[in-house]
Amino acid sequence: MSGVRVLVGTRKGAFILNSDEARTDWDVSGPHFPGMEIFHLKASPLDPNRIYASQASDWFGQIMHRSDDGGQTWQTVGNEFAYDGVPGTHQWYDGTPHPWDFKRVWHLEPSPHDLDTVYAGVEDAALFKSTDGGQTWRELSGLRTHTTGNSWQPGAGGLCLHTIILHPTDPDRIVVAISAAGAFRSDDGGETWLPINRGLRSDYIPDEDAEVGHCVHNITMHPSRPDTLFMQKHWDVMRSDDAGGKWHEVSGNLPSDFGFPIGVHAHEPETIYVVPITSDSHHFPPDGKLRVYRSRAGGNDWEALTNGLPQENCYVNVLRDAMSVDRLPSCGVYFGTTGGQVYASADSGDNWTAIVHDFPAVMSVEAQTLS
Amino acid sequence: MIRVVLPPHLRALAGVGREIQVSVDGTVTQRSVVDAIEAAHPMLRGTIRDHQTKARRPMVRFFVSEQDLSHEPLDAALPDEVARGREPFWILGAIAGGRR
């Protein structure tokens, strides 16, 4: 019998939510790593029981965990993320040079091509790769040492590499996004990188054609159309149909085009989801209404999905890694809030229920489809 | 044996109780004690000090007999009471919570 496992990272531990195909009754396990900030958990697409977790704290630094039994037991794996060579500087908020300094792992992306290969996106921005199941990590330093690297500046959350998109069939194609440097693509397995930010416009960058400096919040891709990328930028929802060669805006009739996560339906590559947030100075939904917006046209034409979501006095946020979909025949959509709710829809977003109401602030949500 | 008191999160990570014991060859210093801790409990590598520089993490402190030794040189001999196992070497997390 098939089912769903939802991996939830929160400010105070990790939780694992399990349900059968109906997705009406949920078993909640956790907190795993209680009290610790869990930025991200993600499972291997090749073995659903192989799960990686990133735990980070100001006190004891980065700790990495791996489970090989679906999250029932965990072992610590390698936590040494050493920049390649002398890392030099990037720009600080005030424009002065600032030394590159590893802080934490924001995002983990297990490879669809090799079970023991996993990528980690870190702050200060860099991409690391492990080929031994997370025991050791090597920086793919061609990204950080790109000629623009010393001009990258942090966003409000830090200079973080938060998005890693792996091509479903070509192990050499990797797309990453960095706040606030922008999006980059490698076509040689991460050795060399190309900024892919043409068409992005950011009010805080006087140069309209700036190669880098854009605060990309999240990117998603449907595996059947790997050259089509959807982006939630700081402001603006964007789309590219040539693997990031050129972007155009598809914000259309959204009530606000500021937001963090963006997701794509498991079976409909032109159906995408965002959660509009009022603004970068008001990190809560417009009008106190929590609304997911869905476009079935790949953008521009959006509909509000509200059934089961609070439509008054709601002032939570939804962070960039806190939305995911399952691959069951009726696609499930999931997202978590900074208020500690995890919402689920078993019908592509038409109807929502809260699986839990009172978790710590949710930092990441990843849905697994189990057969 | 050198007695070491770990902060709660590191006890949980290492799967040990409040106090552990490690053996140190040669002079008992901050460096040699943490070397011994990491050798006995590899999952604690990087949590007390930096992997590369061996510098104490900023929000971790070292105490012996109520004295803060955090800013003593890494290779200075620790008090004799620690070397003789009469007093534990305390590793503490700073009281700096509440923001989240």
Coordinates of C-alpha atoms in Angstrom, one line a residue:
Chain A
M1 CA 0.0 0.0 0.0
S2 CA 1.4 3.4 -0.9
G3 CA 1.6 6.3 1.4
V4 CA 3.3 9.6 2.3
R5 CA 6.1 10.5 4.6
V6 CA 6.5 14.2 5.3
L7 CA 9.8 15.4 6.8
V8 CA 9.5 18.6 8.8
G9 CA 12.5 20.7 10.0
T10 CA 11.7 23.2 12.8
R11 CA 13.5 25.6 15.0
K12 CA 13.3 23.0 17.8
G13 CA 13.8 19.6 16.2
A14 CA 12.7 17.4 13.3
F15 CA 9.4 15.6 12.9
I16 CA 8.2 12.9 10.6
L17 CA 4.6 12.6 9.6
N18 CA 3.2 9.4 8.0
S19 CA 0.0 8.7 6.4
D20 CA -1.5 6.2 3.9
E21 CA -2.8 7.2 0.5
A22 CA -5.9 8.8 1.9
R23 CA -3.8 11.4 3.7
T24 CA -6.5 11.9 6.4
D25 CA -5.0 10.3 9.4
W26 CA -1.4 11.1 10.3
D27 CA 1.1 9.5 12.6
V28 CA 3.5 12.1 14.1
S29 CA 7.0 11.0 15.3
G30 CA 9.4 13.4 17.0
P31 CA 10.9 15.6 18.0
H32 CA 14.1 14.1 16.6
F33 CA 17.1 16.1 17.8
P34 CA 14.9 18.0 20.3
G35 CA 15.7 21.6 21.0
M36 CA 18.0 21.9 18.0
E37 CA 17.4 24.0 14.8
I38 CA 16.9 21.7 11.9
F39 CA 17.3 23.6 8.7
H40 CA 16.5 20.8 6.2
L41 CA 15.8 17.1 5.9
K42 CA 15.7 15.4 2.6
A43 CA 15.5 11.7 1.5
S44 CA 17.3 10.1 -1.4
P45 CA 15.2 9.6 -4.5
L46 CA 16.9 6.2 -5.0
D47 CA 16.3 4.9 -1.5
P48 CA 13.4 6.4 0.5
N49 CA 14.8 5.2 3.8
R50 CA 18.1 7.2 3.3
I51 CA 17.4 10.6 4.9
Y52 CA 19.8 13.4 5.6
A53 CA 19.3 16.1 8.2
S54 CA 21.1 19.4 8.8
Q55 CA 21.2 20.5 12.4
A56 CA 22.8 23.9 13.2
S57 CA 23.2 26.0 16.3
D58 CA 25.1 29.0 17.3
W59 CA 26.6 27.1 20.2
F60 CA 27.8 23.8 18.8
G61 CA 27.9 24.6 15.0
Q62 CA 26.9 22.3 12.2
I63 CA 26.0 18.7 12.8
M64 CA 24.9 16.3 10.1
H65 CA 22.7 13.3 10.6
R66 CA 21.8 10.4 8.3
S67 CA 19.2 7.7 8.7
D68 CA 19.1 4.5 6.7
D69 CA 15.8 3.3 8.1
G70 CA 13.3 6.0 7.2
G71 CA 14.1 8.2 10.2
Q72 CA 13.7 5.6 13.0
T73 CA 17.4 5.8 13.9
W74 CA 20.1 8.3 13.1
Q75 CA 23.9 8.4 12.9
T76 CA 26.1 11.5 12.8
V77 CA 28.1 11.9 9.6
G78 CA 30.7 14.3 8.5
N79 CA 30.4 18.0 9.6
E80 CA 33.6 19.4 8.3
F81 CA 32.9 21.9 5.5
A82 CA 36.2 23.4 4.6
Y83 CA 36.4 26.0 1.9
D84 CA 38.8 25.1 -0.9
G85 CA 42.0 27.1 -0.5
V86 CA 42.1 30.5 1.0
P87 CA 38.5 31.7 0.7
G88 CA 39.0 35.4 0.5
T89 CA 36.2 37.8 0.9
H90 CA 32.7 38.7 -0.3
Q91 CA 30.9 42.0 0.3
W92 CA 29.3 42.8 3.6
Y93 CA 26.0 44.6 4.0
D94 CA 27.8 47.9 4.0
G95 CA 29.8 47.1 0.9
T96 CA 33.1 46.4 2.7
P97 CA 35.0 43.1 2.1
H98 CA 34.1 40.4 4.6
P99 CA 35.9 37.1 5.0
W100 CA 34.1 34.0 3.8
D101 CA 33.1 32.1 6.9
F102 CA 31.2 28.8 7.1
K103 CA 28.1 29.0 9.3
R104 CA 25.5 26.3 8.4
V105 CA 24.0 24.0 5.8
W106 CA 20.7 25.4 4.5
H107 CA 19.8 22.7 2.0
L108 CA 20.6 19.1 1.2
E109 CA 20.0 17.5 -2.2
P110 CA 20.6 13.8 -2.5
S111 CA 21.5 12.7 -6.1
P112 CA 19.0 11.0 -8.3
H113 CA 21.9 9.2 -10.0
D114 CA 24.0 7.8 -7.2
L115 CA 22.8 6.7 -3.7
D116 CA 25.9 7.9 -1.9
T117 CA 26.2 11.3 -3.6
V118 CA 24.6 14.3 -1.9
Y119 CA 25.0 18.0 -2.3
A120 CA 24.9 20.6 0.5
G121 CA 24.2 24.3 0.0
V122 CA 25.8 26.4 2.8
E123 CA 26.2 29.8 4.3
D124 CA 28.5 31.7 3.5
A125 CA 27.4 30.6 0.1
A126 CA 29.2 27.6 -1.4
L127 CA 28.2 24.2 -2.8
F128 CA 29.7 21.0 -1.2
K129 CA 29.4 17.4 -2.5
S130 CA 29.8 14.1 -0.7
T131 CA 30.2 10.8 -2.6
D132 CA 30.3 8.7 0.6
G133 CA 26.9 9.2 2.1
G134 CA 27.8 12.4 3.9
Q135 CA 30.9 11.2 5.7
T136 CA 33.2 13.6 3.9
W137 CA 32.5 16.8 2.0
R138 CA 34.4 18.6 -0.8
E139 CA 33.7 22.1 -2.0
L140 CA 32.8 22.6 -5.7
S141 CA 34.8 25.8 -5.5
G142 CA 34.3 26.9 -9.1
L143 CA 31.1 28.5 -7.9
R144 CA 32.4 30.5 -5.0
T145 CA 35.5 31.5 -7.0
H146 CA 33.5 32.7 -9.9
T147 CA 34.7 36.1 -11.0
T148 CA 31.7 37.7 -9.4
G149 CA 32.1 35.9 -6.1
N150 CA 33.9 38.7 -4.3
S151 CA 30.9 41.0 -5.1
W152 CA 28.2 38.8 -3.6
Q153 CA 26.3 40.3 -0.7
P154 CA 24.2 38.6 2.0
G155 CA 20.4 38.8 2.1
A156 CA 18.6 39.4 5.4
G157 CA 19.1 35.7 6.2
G158 CA 22.7 35.7 5.4
L159 CA 24.7 34.8 2.3
C160 CA 23.1 31.4 1.8
L161 CA 23.0 28.9 -1.0
H162 CA 19.5 27.6 -0.4
T163 CA 18.4 25.9 -3.6
I164 CA 19.9 23.0 -5.5
I165 CA 18.2 21.6 -8.6
L166 CA 19.6 18.4 -10.1
H167 CA 18.8 17.4 -13.7
P168 CA 16.8 14.1 -13.7
T169 CA 19.0 12.5 -16.3
D170 CA 22.2 14.6 -16.8
P171 CA 24.4 14.4 -13.7
D172 CA 26.5 17.3 -15.1
R173 CA 23.6 19.8 -15.0
I174 CA 23.2 21.6 -11.6
V175 CA 21.3 24.8 -10.9
V176 CA 21.7 26.7 -7.6
A177 CA 20.4 29.9 -6.1
I178 CA 22.0 32.2 -3.6
S179 CA 20.6 35.1 -1.6
A180 CA 21.5 37.7 -2.6
A181 CA 23.7 36.8 -5.5
G182 CA 21.3 35.1 -7.8
A183 CA 21.0 31.9 -9.8
F184 CA 23.9 29.9 -11.3
R185 CA 24.1 26.9 -13.6
S186 CA 26.8 24.3 -14.1
D187 CA 26.9 22.0 -17.1
D188 CA 30.0 20.1 -16.1
G189 CA 29.1 18.6 -12.7
G190 CA 29.8 21.7 -10.7
E191 CA 33.3 22.5 -11.8
T192 CA 32.5 25.8 -13.7
W193 CA 29.4 28.0 -13.3
L194 CA 27.4 30.5 -15.3
P195 CA 25.3 33.2 -13.7
I196 CA 21.7 32.8 -15.1
N197 CA 20.1 36.1 -14.1
R198 CA 19.2 37.7 -17.4
G199 CA 15.7 39.2 -17.3
L200 CA 15.7 39.6 -13.5
R201 CA 14.9 43.1 -12.3
S202 CA 15.5 44.2 -8.7
D203 CA 14.6 47.7 -7.5
Y204 CA 17.5 47.8 -5.1
I205 CA 20.0 47.2 -8.0
P206 CA 20.5 50.4 -10.0
D207 CA 22.0 48.4 -12.9
E208 CA 19.1 46.8 -14.7
D209 CA 21.4 44.3 -16.4
A210 CA 23.4 43.3 -13.3
E211 CA 24.8 39.9 -13.7
V212 CA 24.6 39.1 -10.0
G213 CA 23.1 40.6 -6.9
H214 CA 19.5 39.4 -7.2
C215 CA 17.8 38.0 -4.1
V216 CA 16.4 34.8 -5.5
H217 CA 14.3 33.1 -2.9
N218 CA 13.5 29.7 -4.4
I219 CA 13.5 27.8 -7.8
T220 CA 11.6 24.7 -8.8
M221 CA 11.6 22.4 -11.8
H222 CA 9.3 19.6 -13.0
P223 CA 11.5 16.6 -13.9
S224 CA 9.7 16.1 -17.2
R225 CA 10.8 19.6 -18.3
P226 CA 14.2 20.2 -16.9
D227 CA 14.8 23.3 -19.0
T228 CA 11.7 25.1 -17.5
L229 CA 12.5 26.8 -14.2
F230 CA 10.1 28.7 -12.0
M231 CA 11.5 31.2 -9.6
Q232 CA 10.1 33.1 -6.6
K233 CA 12.4 36.1 -6.3
H234 CA 12.4 38.6 -3.4
W235 CA 9.8 40.4 -5.5
D236 CA 8.5 38.8 -8.7
V237 CA 7.6 35.3 -9.8
M238 CA 9.7 34.5 -12.8
R239 CA 9.9 31.7 -15.5
S240 CA 12.6 30.5 -17.8
D241 CA 12.2 28.0 -20.6
D242 CA 15.9 27.7 -21.5
A243 CA 17.5 26.5 -18.3
G244 CA 17.9 30.0 -17.0
G245 CA 19.2 31.6 -20.1
K246 CA 16.5 34.3 -19.9
W247 CA 13.8 34.9 -17.4
H248 CA 10.4 36.6 -17.8
E249 CA 7.9 37.7 -15.1
V250 CA 4.8 35.6 -14.6
S251 CA 3.5 37.3 -11.4
G252 CA 0.2 38.3 -13.3
N253 CA -2.7 38.8 -10.9
L254 CA -1.1 37.8 -7.6
P255 CA -2.0 40.1 -4.7
S256 CA 1.7 40.3 -3.9
D257 CA 4.6 38.8 -5.8
F258 CA 6.8 38.8 -2.8
G259 CA 7.2 35.4 -1.2
F260 CA 9.6 32.5 -0.4
P261 CA 8.7 29.0 -1.7
I262 CA 7.6 28.0 -5.1
G263 CA 6.4 24.5 -6.0
V264 CA 5.3 22.6 -9.1
H265 CA 2.6 19.9 -9.3
A266 CA 3.8 16.3 -9.6
H267 CA 1.8 15.5 -12.7
E268 CA 1.1 18.8 -14.3
P269 CA 4.3 20.6 -15.2
E270 CA 2.5 23.9 -15.9
T271 CA 0.7 23.9 -12.5
I272 CA 2.7 25.9 -10.0
Y273 CA 2.2 27.2 -6.4
V274 CA 3.3 30.2 -4.4
V275 CA 2.3 31.7 -1.1
P276 CA 2.1 35.5 -1.5
I277 CA 3.5 37.6 1.4
T278 CA 2.7 41.2 1.8
S279 CA 6.2 42.6 1.5
D280 CA 9.8 42.4 2.5
S281 CA 9.1 44.6 5.5
H282 CA 5.9 42.7 6.4
H283 CA 6.7 39.0 6.5
F284 CA 3.1 37.9 6.7
P285 CA 0.2 37.3 4.3
P286 CA -1.8 40.1 2.8
D287 CA -4.9 41.1 4.7
G288 CA -4.3 38.4 7.4
K289 CA -5.4 35.7 5.0
L290 CA -3.3 32.6 4.4
R291 CA -3.7 31.9 0.7
V292 CA -1.8 29.5 -1.6
Y293 CA -2.0 30.7 -5.2
R294 CA -2.1 28.2 -8.0
S295 CA -1.5 28.8 -11.7
R296 CA -2.5 26.1 -14.1
A297 CA -0.9 28.0 -17.0
G298 CA 2.7 28.2 -15.8
G299 CA 2.1 31.6 -14.3
N300 CA 0.4 34.9 -15.0
D301 CA -3.1 33.6 -14.3
W302 CA -3.4 32.7 -10.6
E303 CA -6.3 31.5 -8.4
A304 CA -6.4 31.7 -4.6
L305 CA -6.7 28.4 -2.7
T306 CA -8.3 29.1 0.6
N307 CA -10.5 26.2 1.6
G308 CA -9.3 25.1 5.0
L309 CA -6.8 27.9 5.4
P310 CA -7.3 30.7 8.0
Q311 CA -8.8 33.7 6.3
E312 CA -8.6 36.2 9.1
N313 CA -6.0 37.3 11.7
C314 CA -3.3 35.1 10.2
Y315 CA 0.2 36.6 10.4
V316 CA 2.6 33.6 9.8
N317 CA 5.2 33.3 7.2
V318 CA 6.1 30.3 4.9
L319 CA 9.8 29.9 4.4
R320 CA 11.5 29.0 1.2
D321 CA 12.1 25.3 1.8
A322 CA 8.7 24.8 3.6
M323 CA 6.6 23.6 0.6
S324 CA 6.6 20.3 -1.1
V325 CA 4.4 17.9 -3.2
D326 CA 3.9 14.2 -3.2
R327 CA 3.5 12.0 -6.3
L328 CA 0.4 10.1 -5.5
P329 CA -2.2 10.0 -8.3
S330 CA -4.1 12.8 -6.7
C331 CA -1.1 15.1 -6.1
G332 CA -0.6 16.2 -2.4
V333 CA 0.7 19.6 -1.6
Y334 CA 2.2 20.5 1.8
F335 CA 3.5 23.6 3.5
G336 CA 4.6 24.6 7.0
T337 CA 4.4 28.0 8.7
T338 CA 6.5 30.0 11.1
G339 CA 3.5 29.6 13.4
G340 CA 4.0 25.9 13.6
Q341 CA 1.2 24.6 11.4
V342 CA 1.8 22.0 8.7
Y343 CA -1.0 22.1 6.1
A344 CA -1.8 19.3 3.7
S345 CA -4.0 19.1 0.6
A346 CA -4.6 15.7 -1.0
D347 CA -6.3 17.2 -4.1
S348 CA -3.8 19.5 -5.7
G349 CA -4.6 22.4 -3.3
D350 CA -8.3 22.6 -3.6
N351 CA -8.9 21.7 0.1
W352 CA -6.5 22.0 3.0
T353 CA -6.3 20.6 6.5
A354 CA -3.7 21.2 9.2
I355 CA -1.9 18.0 10.1
V356 CA -0.5 19.7 13.1
H357 CA -1.2 23.1 14.7
D358 CA 1.5 23.7 17.3
F359 CA 4.9 22.7 16.1
P360 CA 7.9 25.1 16.6
A361 CA 8.4 27.4 13.6
V362 CA 8.7 25.3 10.5
M363 CA 11.8 25.7 8.4
S364 CA 11.5 23.0 5.9
V365 CA 8.9 20.5 4.5
E366 CA 9.7 17.6 2.2
A367 CA 7.1 15.1 1.1
Q368 CA 8.1 11.5 0.1
T369 CA 5.9 9.2 -1.8
L370 CA 6.2 5.6 -0.5
S371 CA 5.2 2.5 -2.4
Chain B
M1 CA 41.6 9.7 34.0
I2 CA 40.4 13.2 33.2
R3 CA 36.9 13.9 34.2
V4 CA 34.8 16.1 31.8
V5 CA 31.3 17.5 32.2
L6 CA 29.6 18.1 28.9
P7 CA 26.6 20.4 28.2
P8 CA 23.3 18.7 27.7
H9 CA 23.1 18.9 23.9
L10 CA 26.5 17.3 23.6
R11 CA 25.6 14.6 26.0
A12 CA 22.6 13.7 23.8
L13 CA 24.7 13.8 20.7
A14 CA 27.3 11.5 22.1
G15 CA 24.9 9.3 24.0
V16 CA 26.6 9.8 27.3
G17 CA 25.8 11.0 30.8
R18 CA 26.6 14.3 32.5
E19 CA 30.3 13.3 33.1
I20 CA 32.7 11.4 30.9
Q21 CA 36.3 10.3 31.5
V22 CA 39.1 10.4 29.0
S23 CA 42.7 9.5 29.2
V24 CA 45.4 12.0 28.1
D25 CA 49.1 11.2 27.5
G26 CA 51.5 13.9 28.4
T27 CA 50.6 17.4 29.6
V28 CA 46.9 18.0 30.4
T29 CA 45.9 21.0 28.4
Q30 CA 42.7 22.3 26.8
R31 CA 44.0 21.0 23.5
S32 CA 44.9 17.5 24.8
V33 CA 41.7 17.1 26.7
V34 CA 39.5 18.1 23.7
D35 CA 41.7 15.9 21.5
A36 CA 40.9 13.0 23.8
I37 CA 37.2 13.8 23.9
E38 CA 37.0 13.9 20.1
A39 CA 39.0 10.6 19.8
A40 CA 36.6 8.9 22.1
H41 CA 33.5 10.5 20.8
P42 CA 34.1 11.4 17.1
M43 CA 30.5 12.8 16.7
L44 CA 31.6 15.7 18.9
R45 CA 34.3 16.9 16.3
G46 CA 33.5 20.4 15.3
T47 CA 31.0 21.0 18.1
I48 CA 33.5 22.3 20.8
R49 CA 36.2 23.8 18.6
D50 CA 36.8 24.6 15.0
H51 CA 37.9 21.6 12.9
Q52 CA 40.8 23.5 11.3
T53 CA 42.0 26.2 13.7
K54 CA 41.2 24.2 16.9
A55 CA 39.9 27.5 18.3
R56 CA 37.1 27.2 20.9
R57 CA 33.7 27.9 19.4
P58 CA 32.6 31.4 20.4
M59 CA 29.6 30.3 22.5
V60 CA 31.4 27.5 24.3
R61 CA 33.3 28.1 27.6
F62 CA 35.8 26.1 29.6
F63 CA 35.7 26.1 33.5
V64 CA 37.7 24.4 36.2
S65 CA 36.8 24.8 39.9
E66 CA 34.6 27.8 39.2
Q67 CA 37.4 29.5 37.3
D68 CA 36.8 30.6 33.6
L69 CA 39.8 29.3 31.7
S70 CA 38.3 29.9 28.3
H71 CA 40.8 32.6 27.3
E72 CA 43.9 30.7 28.6
P73 CA 46.3 29.5 25.9
L74 CA 45.2 26.1 24.3
D75 CA 48.5 24.5 25.3
A76 CA 48.8 25.9 28.9
A77 CA 48.7 23.2 31.5
L78 CA 45.3 22.8 33.2
P79 CA 45.2 22.9 37.0
D80 CA 46.7 19.9 38.8
E81 CA 43.2 19.0 40.2
V82 CA 42.1 18.2 36.6
A83 CA 45.2 16.2 35.8
R84 CA 44.7 14.1 39.0
G85 CA 41.0 13.6 38.3
R86 CA 39.9 15.5 41.5
E87 CA 38.0 18.2 39.6
P88 CA 36.2 17.9 36.3
F89 CA 36.9 20.0 33.2
W90 CA 33.6 21.8 32.5
I91 CA 32.5 22.5 29.0
L92 CA 29.5 24.9 29.0
G93 CA 27.3 26.5 26.4
A94 CA 26.8 30.2 26.8
I95 CA 23.5 31.4 28.3
A96 CA 22.4 33.1 25.2
G97 CA 19.0 31.6 24.3
G98 CA 15.6 33.1 24.0
R99 CA 15.8 34.7 20.6
R100 CA 14.2 31.7 19.0

